[in-house]
Amino acid sequence: MSESNTPRQVNEVEAERSETLADEVVLDVALDTADGAMAPSVIPAASQGGQIPHAAGGSVFRQIVTGNAMVSVLSVLLAIVLGGILMAVTNPKVAETAGYFFAQPGDMLTEVFRPYVALVQGAIFNWTGADAAAQLYPITETLTVSAPLILAGLGVALAFRAGLFNIGAQGQIIFGALFGAYVGFTWHMPFPIHLLLVIVAGFIGGAVWGGIVGLLKARTGAHEVIVTIMLNYIANFLLLFLLTTPAFQRKGSTNPISPFLDQSALFPELLGPQFRLHAGFLLAVLATVFVWWLLKRSTLGFEFRAVGANQSAARTAGINVPRAVILVMAIAGALAGLAGIAQVSGTEKYLSGGVAASIGFDAITVALLGRSTPWGTFFAGLLFGAFRAGGVAMQAQTQTPIDIVLVIQSLIVLFIAAPPLVRAIFGLNPRKKKKAAGGPGSGTRPSGKIESGAATA
């Protein structure tokens, strides 16, 4: 019986091996030519070295709970739990109610959860509001605050995907706001032409400031982290200086603030004057869609991701790496510049020394939490916008320091940077079925897949 089955088993193995080799050839050709978008390179992709990421095997549930998105969600959950413990330990009312916990446990539990209840009321929905406007005001504030965070986060995330660390979103926000505000209060045009020119000016301002980084990186090899940090200082002090000059300082005021932008240069209010929510949030949504299309559906986005994966292999495949570095930093800076426009044409309506606040630095955290993906960054920006909007209500209602929100954000970054720690805490082990997934030591090599000109995991 075993002898009769041997030829059949050999044929099945040979057929499977031939199919696997055929898949690998298709993958190598697609990678080498960017799915037909470029001419084949002199050295085939198969001999360029490096590893191509493949999809993890196992059940769908295991792939979900051990994936990057789930790790991000669990990191946020863990940070919120630890933040709640910290608030409970430092709250004297919790210690007071703990003395009679077994008699009335509800009192202690109420004090423990009260700060987070206030956070939800200030960020999502205030069910104690007098009318519908008061009840919905928190969610509109979250959307308003999250708009510049999303835009700046997209700029940081796009650079991350190309293997570059854009620490200069702060300076790019300032330059975008500087260019846009100047057009907004010196030029006088009808709406919506004036607003469109303000947006274009902010886009150009951020692109120029980010493009300088890309140019220095591509032409001289200067490290983008050092360059962006230095440019942040230059942009900040240049802004403070310009606000003391007649060209930018408001007439009749000794404060370093600009004149108000013309009404035609402002984003329209989406829900009326009782809310601060403006069309800048729609700009953030459009920017997210644009970055998604750029990375997933365009040849330029494929070049960015190829450069981020392996510059040497990308260069061998015919990609102009210096050009890609300059372009990606210019586009990243332009996105951050739009965050400055969301501030001056939407929220603030004038230019001041604190126009960027800490948005540029928070954008780094937003991009990390969003795993440098467009929609991940979008939802991470919403989360951080909720923290900012709800933190004010939490402090007002429960006297909890608003700095606890910064602690929670820092914990999120800590756990995002240590996925094995998060998986260990929640008992998730992605290596448990490594053999079934076709990993090293399993004897098989899973085939990759090319979609729309881009290698996908």
CSV table of N, CA and C in Angstrom, one decimal, residues 28 30 42 44 47 92 119 122 128 156 180 208 228 232 246-247 292 326 365 445 453:
chain,number,residue,atom,x,y,z
A,28,ASP,N,9.0,38.0,-8.4
A,28,ASP,CA,10.3,38.7,-8.7
A,28,ASP,C,10.2,39.6,-9.9
A,30,ALA,N,7.4,41.1,-11.0
A,30,ALA,CA,6.6,42.2,-10.7
A,30,ALA,C,7.3,43.2,-9.8
A,42,VAL,N,19.0,45.7,-14.5
A,42,VAL,CA,20.1,44.8,-14.9
A,42,VAL,C,20.2,43.6,-14.0
A,44,PRO,N,18.3,41.2,-11.6
A,44,PRO,CA,16.9,40.8,-11.2
A,44,PRO,C,16.7,41.0,-9.7
A,47,SER,N,18.0,38.4,-7.1
A,47,SER,CA,19.4,38.3,-6.7
A,47,SER,C,19.8,39.6,-6.0
A,92,PRO,N,-7.2,61.7,46.5
A,92,PRO,CA,-7.5,61.5,48.0
A,92,PRO,C,-8.9,61.0,48.2
A,119,LEU,N,-13.9,62.7,31.0
A,119,LEU,CA,-13.1,62.7,29.7
A,119,LEU,C,-14.0,62.4,28.5
A,122,GLY,N,-16.4,65.3,27.9
A,122,GLY,CA,-15.7,66.4,27.2
A,122,GLY,C,-15.2,66.1,25.8
A,128,THR,N,-25.3,65.3,30.0
A,128,THR,CA,-25.9,66.2,31.0
A,128,THR,C,-26.2,67.6,30.4
A,156,VAL,N,4.3,63.2,8.8
A,156,VAL,CA,5.3,62.3,9.5
A,156,VAL,C,5.2,60.9,9.0
A,180,GLY,N,0.4,81.1,4.6
A,180,GLY,CA,-1.0,81.2,4.4
A,180,GLY,C,-1.6,82.4,5.1
A,208,VAL,N,8.3,73.8,0.9
A,208,VAL,CA,9.6,74.5,0.8
A,208,VAL,C,10.5,74.1,2.0
A,228,THR,N,16.1,68.5,10.6
A,228,THR,CA,14.7,68.9,10.9
A,228,THR,C,14.6,69.6,12.3
A,232,ASN,N,13.4,73.4,12.9
A,232,ASN,CA,12.3,73.8,13.9
A,232,ASN,C,12.6,75.0,14.6
A,246,PRO,N,6.6,95.5,11.1
A,246,PRO,CA,5.3,96.1,10.6
A,246,PRO,C,4.6,95.2,9.6
A,247,ALA,N,5.3,94.3,8.9
A,247,ALA,CA,4.6,93.5,7.8
A,247,ALA,C,3.6,92.5,8.5
A,292,TRP,N,-3.4,57.9,1.0
A,292,TRP,CA,-3.7,56.5,0.8
A,292,TRP,C,-3.6,56.1,-0.7
A,326,ILE,N,13.8,63.8,-2.0
A,326,ILE,CA,13.4,65.2,-2.1
A,326,ILE,C,11.9,65.3,-2.2
A,365,THR,N,3.8,61.1,17.5
A,365,THR,CA,3.1,60.0,18.3
A,365,THR,C,1.9,59.5,17.5
A,445,ARG,N,8.3,28.0,1.5
A,445,ARG,CA,8.4,29.5,1.4
A,445,ARG,C,7.1,30.0,0.8
A,453,GLY,N,0.8,47.4,-8.6
A,453,GLY,CA,2.1,48.0,-8.7
A,453,GLY,C,2.9,48.1,-7.4
